[in-house]
Amino acid sequence: MFQLLDGKATAIEIKNRIANEVRQYTQQGLRAPHLAAILVGDDGASQTYVANKEKSSHEVGFTSSVYRYAEGTSERQLLETIDFLNHDEEVDGFIVQLPLPGHIDEQHIINAINPKKDVDGFTPVNLGNMMLGEDCFVPATPKGICTLLRHYEIETEGRHCVVIGRSNIVGTPVANLLSRKGFDCTVTLCHSRTQHLSALTRQADILVVAMGKPEFVTADMVKEGAVVVDVGIHRVADASRKSGFRLLGDVKHDEVDERCSWVTPVPGGVGPLTIVSLLENTLQAYKRTMAL
Ligand code: NAP
């Protein structure tokens, strides 16, 4: 019988801890931590992500602000806003919600963020420091996955971890983190050119799936007793739901879950931990700014 890596419940616990800490600071007369976001265009998923980040910020007592721009906004305008936020002493950290419209060079934008305020951990300085095991902001989703594994005391030392997906924001950093001292996994990183994918995933004690393909991972790809972390999130139309849609992961949960020892649900698995990790990074930035 599988057990859930319950991201929602874990996130509530961590948020309560953050809220208590923030309350202590504000009761001493200090300002609250401030997280800002830059949102470009009207992509529904991005709007939802930013709204959730705002809501969670308020829940823990942070100040939050959102800088909204139309789809056609220029790279120059965004660079000006980034420069403003880099210098605003009242803002501890900020994020640029990705993806950006095609005419904007994402890496160029990310490179302009002051690494000390880069609470998404996407700048070369933070990613480089992460690779070196130095003090840095760890990207929110990989950090959330690590938090979840630790929270449920999942045994990782010497385990074979297979990661599907090599994006800069999920697959590559999580593969790096889980192979480091402390987690000590032996990691295989797979991508769209990987041959014999199922043969590899069937060897996984821990399988992290971040490929962006709804229900791609089926029961025959998973070893009995594996720990499965499903990062994928997809909205699919469902007329039977009041909302008109339901959320699917990259894993076909109705057949995979019963093979697992532990598994993240979708929704309520990795997603809530991603937001909480962003809050943790912002609190870390705030404490640095305020010399706490
Ligand atoms: P991405 O940038 O699109 O990367 C997908 C990766 O999967 C790529 O490395 C790609 O390989 C690999 N891939 C695609 N098809 C494959 C196949 N058939 N076999 C093996 N590998 C394959 O995606 P991402 O940004 O990492 O996100 C992955 C998923 O996680 C998406 O569903 C996204 O919405 C979700 N996500 C969720 C959260 C959360 O908080 N829950 C946060 C971030 C992302 P190549 O490199 O060779 O193309």
Coordinates of C-alpha atoms and ligand atoms in Angstrom, one line a residue:
M1 CA 0.0 0.0 0.0
F2 CA 1.5 3.3 -1.1
Q3 CA 1.8 6.4 1.1
L4 CA 1.4 10.0 0.0
L5 CA 4.2 12.6 0.0
D6 CA 1.6 15.1 1.0
G7 CA 2.9 18.5 -0.3
K8 CA -0.2 20.4 0.8
A9 CA 0.1 19.3 4.5
T10 CA 3.8 19.8 4.5
A11 CA 3.5 23.3 3.0
I12 CA 1.0 24.3 5.7
E13 CA 3.4 23.3 8.4
I14 CA 6.3 25.3 6.8
K15 CA 4.0 28.3 6.2
N16 CA 3.0 28.3 9.8
R17 CA 6.7 28.3 10.8
I18 CA 7.4 31.2 8.4
A19 CA 4.4 33.2 9.6
N20 CA 5.5 32.8 13.2
E21 CA 9.0 34.0 12.4
V22 CA 7.7 37.0 10.4
R23 CA 5.3 37.9 13.3
Q24 CA 8.3 38.0 15.7
Y25 CA 10.1 40.4 13.4
T26 CA 7.1 42.7 12.8
Q27 CA 6.3 42.7 16.5
Q28 CA 9.8 44.1 17.1
G29 CA 8.9 46.9 14.8
L30 CA 10.7 45.7 11.7
R31 CA 9.1 45.9 8.3
A32 CA 7.7 42.7 6.8
P33 CA 9.6 40.7 4.1
H34 CA 8.6 41.9 0.6
L35 CA 8.4 39.6 -2.5
A36 CA 7.7 41.2 -5.9
A37 CA 6.8 39.5 -9.2
I38 CA 7.0 40.6 -12.8
L39 CA 4.2 39.2 -14.9
V40 CA 4.2 39.6 -18.7
G41 CA 1.1 38.9 -20.9
D42 CA -2.1 37.1 -20.0
D43 CA -1.2 33.4 -20.1
G44 CA -3.7 31.7 -17.8
A45 CA -1.2 29.4 -16.0
S46 CA 1.2 32.2 -15.3
Q47 CA -1.6 34.4 -13.9
T48 CA -2.6 31.5 -11.6
Y49 CA 0.9 30.9 -10.5
V50 CA 1.5 34.6 -9.7
A51 CA -1.9 34.9 -7.9
N52 CA -1.0 31.8 -5.8
K53 CA 2.4 33.3 -4.9
E54 CA 0.6 36.6 -3.9
K55 CA -1.9 34.7 -1.8
S56 CA 0.7 32.6 0.0
S57 CA 2.9 35.7 0.6
H58 CA -0.1 37.4 2.4
E59 CA -0.8 34.2 4.4
V60 CA 2.7 34.3 6.0
G61 CA 2.6 38.1 6.5
F62 CA 4.8 39.2 3.6
T63 CA 4.2 42.3 1.6
S64 CA 3.8 41.4 -2.1
S65 CA 3.6 43.4 -5.3
V66 CA 3.1 42.5 -8.9
Y67 CA 4.4 44.4 -11.9
R68 CA 2.1 43.6 -14.8
Y69 CA 3.0 44.2 -18.4
A70 CA 1.2 43.6 -21.7
E71 CA 2.3 40.7 -24.0
G72 CA 4.0 43.1 -26.4
T73 CA 6.1 44.9 -23.8
S74 CA 9.7 45.5 -24.7
E75 CA 12.8 43.8 -23.2
R76 CA 14.0 47.3 -22.4
Q77 CA 11.0 48.0 -20.2
L78 CA 11.5 44.8 -18.3
L79 CA 15.2 45.6 -17.8
E80 CA 14.2 49.0 -16.4
T81 CA 11.8 47.4 -13.9
I82 CA 14.4 44.9 -12.9
D83 CA 16.9 47.7 -12.4
F84 CA 14.4 49.5 -10.2
L85 CA 13.7 46.4 -8.1
N86 CA 17.4 45.6 -7.8
H87 CA 17.8 49.0 -6.1
D88 CA 14.6 49.2 -4.1
E89 CA 15.6 48.7 -0.5
E90 CA 12.1 47.7 0.5
V91 CA 12.0 44.7 -1.8
D92 CA 13.9 41.6 -0.5
G93 CA 13.4 39.4 -3.5
F94 CA 11.6 39.2 -6.8
I95 CA 10.8 36.8 -9.6
V96 CA 10.1 37.1 -13.3
Q97 CA 7.3 34.7 -14.1
L98 CA 8.4 32.4 -17.0
P99 CA 7.8 31.8 -19.8
L100 CA 8.2 35.2 -21.3
P101 CA 6.9 36.1 -24.8
G102 CA 9.1 34.9 -27.7
H103 CA 10.5 38.3 -28.6
I104 CA 12.2 38.6 -25.2
D105 CA 15.5 36.9 -24.5
E106 CA 14.7 35.1 -21.2
Q107 CA 18.4 34.5 -20.2
H108 CA 19.1 38.2 -20.9
I109 CA 16.4 39.1 -18.4
I110 CA 17.4 36.6 -15.8
N111 CA 21.0 37.7 -16.0
A112 CA 19.9 41.3 -15.1
I113 CA 18.5 40.2 -11.7
N114 CA 20.7 41.0 -8.7
P115 CA 21.6 37.5 -7.4
K116 CA 21.0 38.7 -3.8
K117 CA 17.3 39.2 -4.8
D118 CA 17.0 36.2 -7.2
V119 CA 14.7 34.2 -4.9
D120 CA 13.9 31.9 -7.9
G121 CA 17.6 30.9 -7.9
F122 CA 17.8 31.2 -11.7
T123 CA 20.8 33.6 -12.2
P124 CA 24.1 32.1 -13.2
V125 CA 25.6 33.1 -9.8
N126 CA 23.0 31.2 -7.8
L127 CA 23.0 28.2 -10.1
G128 CA 26.8 28.2 -10.0
N129 CA 26.9 28.4 -6.3
M130 CA 24.4 25.6 -6.0
M131 CA 26.6 23.4 -8.2
L132 CA 29.5 24.2 -5.9
G133 CA 27.5 23.5 -2.8
E134 CA 27.9 27.1 -1.6
D135 CA 25.4 29.4 0.0
C136 CA 22.8 30.4 -2.6
F137 CA 19.1 30.5 -3.4
V138 CA 18.1 27.0 -4.6
P139 CA 15.5 27.0 -7.3
A140 CA 12.0 26.6 -5.8
T141 CA 10.8 23.4 -7.3
P142 CA 14.0 21.3 -6.8
K143 CA 14.3 22.8 -3.3
G144 CA 10.6 21.8 -2.7
I145 CA 11.3 18.2 -3.9
C146 CA 14.3 17.9 -1.5
T147 CA 12.2 19.3 1.4
L148 CA 9.5 16.8 0.7
L149 CA 11.9 13.9 0.7
R150 CA 13.5 15.1 3.9
H151 CA 10.2 15.8 5.6
Y152 CA 9.0 12.2 5.0
E153 CA 12.5 10.8 5.9
I154 CA 12.8 9.0 2.6
E155 CA 16.0 7.0 2.5
T156 CA 18.2 8.4 -0.3
E157 CA 21.8 7.3 0.5
G158 CA 23.1 5.0 -2.2
R159 CA 19.7 4.8 -3.8
H160 CA 19.4 5.0 -7.6
C161 CA 17.5 8.1 -8.5
V162 CA 16.3 8.5 -12.1
V163 CA 15.2 12.0 -13.1
I164 CA 13.3 12.4 -16.4
G165 CA 13.8 16.0 -17.8
R166 CA 16.8 18.2 -17.9
S167 CA 15.4 21.7 -17.7
N168 CA 17.4 24.4 -16.0
I169 CA 14.6 25.0 -13.5
V170 CA 13.7 21.4 -12.5
G171 CA 15.5 18.4 -13.8
T172 CA 19.1 19.5 -13.9
P173 CA 19.2 21.2 -10.5
V174 CA 17.3 18.3 -8.8
A175 CA 19.7 15.8 -10.3
N176 CA 22.6 17.8 -8.9
L177 CA 21.1 18.3 -5.5
L178 CA 20.2 14.6 -5.0
S179 CA 23.6 13.5 -6.0
R180 CA 25.3 15.7 -3.5
K181 CA 26.6 14.8 0.0
G182 CA 23.6 14.6 2.3
F183 CA 21.3 13.0 -0.2
D184 CA 24.0 10.7 -1.7
C185 CA 21.8 9.3 -4.5
T186 CA 23.3 7.8 -7.6
V187 CA 21.6 9.8 -10.2
T188 CA 20.7 9.1 -13.9
L189 CA 19.4 12.1 -15.8
C190 CA 17.2 11.3 -18.7
H191 CA 15.9 13.5 -21.6
S192 CA 14.2 13.2 -24.9
R193 CA 17.2 11.6 -26.6
T194 CA 17.6 8.9 -23.9
Q195 CA 17.5 5.4 -25.2
H196 CA 15.7 2.6 -23.5
L197 CA 14.0 5.0 -21.0
S198 CA 11.7 2.4 -19.5
A199 CA 14.7 0.1 -18.8
L200 CA 16.3 2.9 -16.8
T201 CA 13.2 4.0 -15.0
R202 CA 12.5 0.4 -13.9
Q203 CA 15.8 0.5 -12.0
A204 CA 14.8 3.6 -10.1
D205 CA 14.5 3.5 -6.3
I206 CA 13.4 7.2 -6.6
L207 CA 11.9 8.4 -9.8
V208 CA 11.5 12.1 -10.4
V209 CA 9.4 13.0 -13.4
A210 CA 9.6 16.5 -14.8
M211 CA 9.0 16.1 -18.5
G212 CA 5.7 18.1 -19.2
K213 CA 3.9 15.1 -20.8
P214 CA 0.6 14.2 -19.3
E215 CA 0.4 10.7 -17.8
F216 CA 3.5 9.6 -19.7
V217 CA 4.9 7.4 -17.0
T218 CA 2.9 4.1 -16.8
A219 CA 3.0 1.2 -14.4
D220 CA 5.3 -0.9 -16.5
M221 CA 8.0 1.9 -16.2
V222 CA 8.1 1.8 -12.4
K223 CA 9.8 -0.6 -10.1
E224 CA 7.7 -2.2 -7.3
G225 CA 8.2 -0.1 -4.1
A226 CA 9.7 2.9 -5.8
V227 CA 9.3 6.5 -4.5
V228 CA 7.8 8.5 -7.3
V229 CA 7.8 12.3 -7.4
D230 CA 5.6 13.8 -10.1
V231 CA 6.5 17.3 -11.0
G232 CA 4.2 17.6 -14.1
I233 CA 1.1 19.7 -14.0
H234 CA -1.4 19.9 -16.8
R235 CA -5.0 21.3 -17.1
V236 CA -7.2 19.0 -19.1
A237 CA -10.9 19.8 -19.9
D238 CA -13.4 17.8 -17.8
A239 CA -17.0 18.7 -18.2
S240 CA -17.9 16.7 -15.0
R241 CA -16.0 19.2 -12.8
K242 CA -17.5 22.5 -11.7
S243 CA -14.2 24.2 -12.8
G244 CA -14.5 22.6 -16.2
F245 CA -11.0 21.1 -15.9
R246 CA -8.9 18.7 -13.8
L247 CA -5.2 18.5 -13.2
L248 CA -3.0 15.7 -14.4
G249 CA 0.7 15.0 -13.7
D250 CA 3.4 13.4 -15.9
V251 CA 2.6 10.1 -14.1
K252 CA -0.5 7.9 -14.8
H253 CA -1.4 7.8 -11.1
D254 CA -4.4 5.4 -11.4
E255 CA -2.1 2.6 -12.4
V256 CA 1.3 3.7 -11.0
D257 CA 0.5 4.6 -7.4
E258 CA -0.2 1.1 -6.3
R259 CA 3.3 0.1 -7.3
C260 CA 4.9 2.8 -5.2
S261 CA 6.0 2.9 -1.6
W262 CA 5.6 6.7 -1.6
V263 CA 4.2 9.0 -4.3
T264 CA 3.3 12.7 -4.7
P265 CA -0.3 13.4 -5.6
V266 CA -1.2 15.9 -8.4
P267 CA -2.4 18.4 -7.3
G268 CA -1.1 18.7 -3.7
G269 CA 2.3 17.2 -4.2
V270 CA 5.3 19.2 -5.5
G271 CA 3.2 22.4 -6.4
P272 CA 2.6 23.6 -2.8
L273 CA 6.2 23.0 -1.9
T274 CA 7.4 25.1 -4.8
I275 CA 5.6 28.1 -3.5
V276 CA 6.7 27.5 0.1
S277 CA 10.3 27.2 -1.1
L278 CA 10.0 30.6 -2.8
L279 CA 8.7 32.0 0.5
E280 CA 11.7 30.4 2.3
N281 CA 14.1 32.0 -0.1
T282 CA 12.5 35.4 0.3
L283 CA 12.7 35.1 4.1
Q284 CA 16.4 34.2 3.7
A285 CA 16.9 37.3 1.5
Y286 CA 15.1 39.4 4.1
K287 CA 17.2 38.2 7.0
R288 CA 20.3 38.9 5.0
T289 CA 19.1 42.5 4.2
M290 CA 18.0 43.1 7.7
A291 CA 21.2 41.5 9.1
L292 CA 19.1 39.1 11.3
Ligands
NAP1 P1 10.6 21.5 -19.9 O1 11.5 22.7 -19.8 O2 9.6 21.4 -21.0 O3 11.5 20.2 -19.9 C1 11.0 19.0 -20.2 C2 12.1 18.0 -20.2 O4 11.6 16.7 -20.4 C3 13.2 18.2 -21.2 O5 14.5 18.0 -20.7 C4 12.9 17.1 -22.3 O6 14.0 16.6 -22.9 C5 12.3 16.0 -21.4 N1 11.4 15.2 -22.2 C6 10.4 15.5 -22.9 N2 9.8 14.4 -23.5 C7 10.6 13.4 -23.2 C8 10.5 12.0 -23.4 N3 9.6 11.5 -24.3 N4 11.4 11.2 -22.8 C9 12.4 11.7 -22.0 N5 12.5 13.0 -21.7 C10 11.6 13.8 -22.3 O7 9.8 21.3 -18.6 P2 10.0 21.8 -17.1 O8 9.9 23.3 -17.0 O9 11.1 21.1 -16.4 O10 8.6 21.3 -16.4 C11 8.3 19.9 -16.5 C12 6.8 19.8 -16.0 O11 6.8 20.2 -14.6 C13 5.8 20.6 -16.7 O12 4.6 19.8 -16.7 C14 5.6 21.8 -15.8 O13 4.4 22.4 -15.9 C15 5.8 21.2 -14.5 N6 6.3 22.1 -13.4 C16 5.6 22.0 -12.2 C17 6.1 22.8 -11.2 C18 5.4 22.7 -9.9 O14 5.6 23.5 -9.0 N7 4.6 21.6 -9.7 C19 7.2 23.7 -11.3 C20 7.8 23.7 -12.6 C21 7.4 22.9 -13.6 P3 14.9 17.6 -23.9 O15 15.7 18.4 -23.0 O16 15.7 16.6 -24.7 O17 13.9 18.3 -24.8

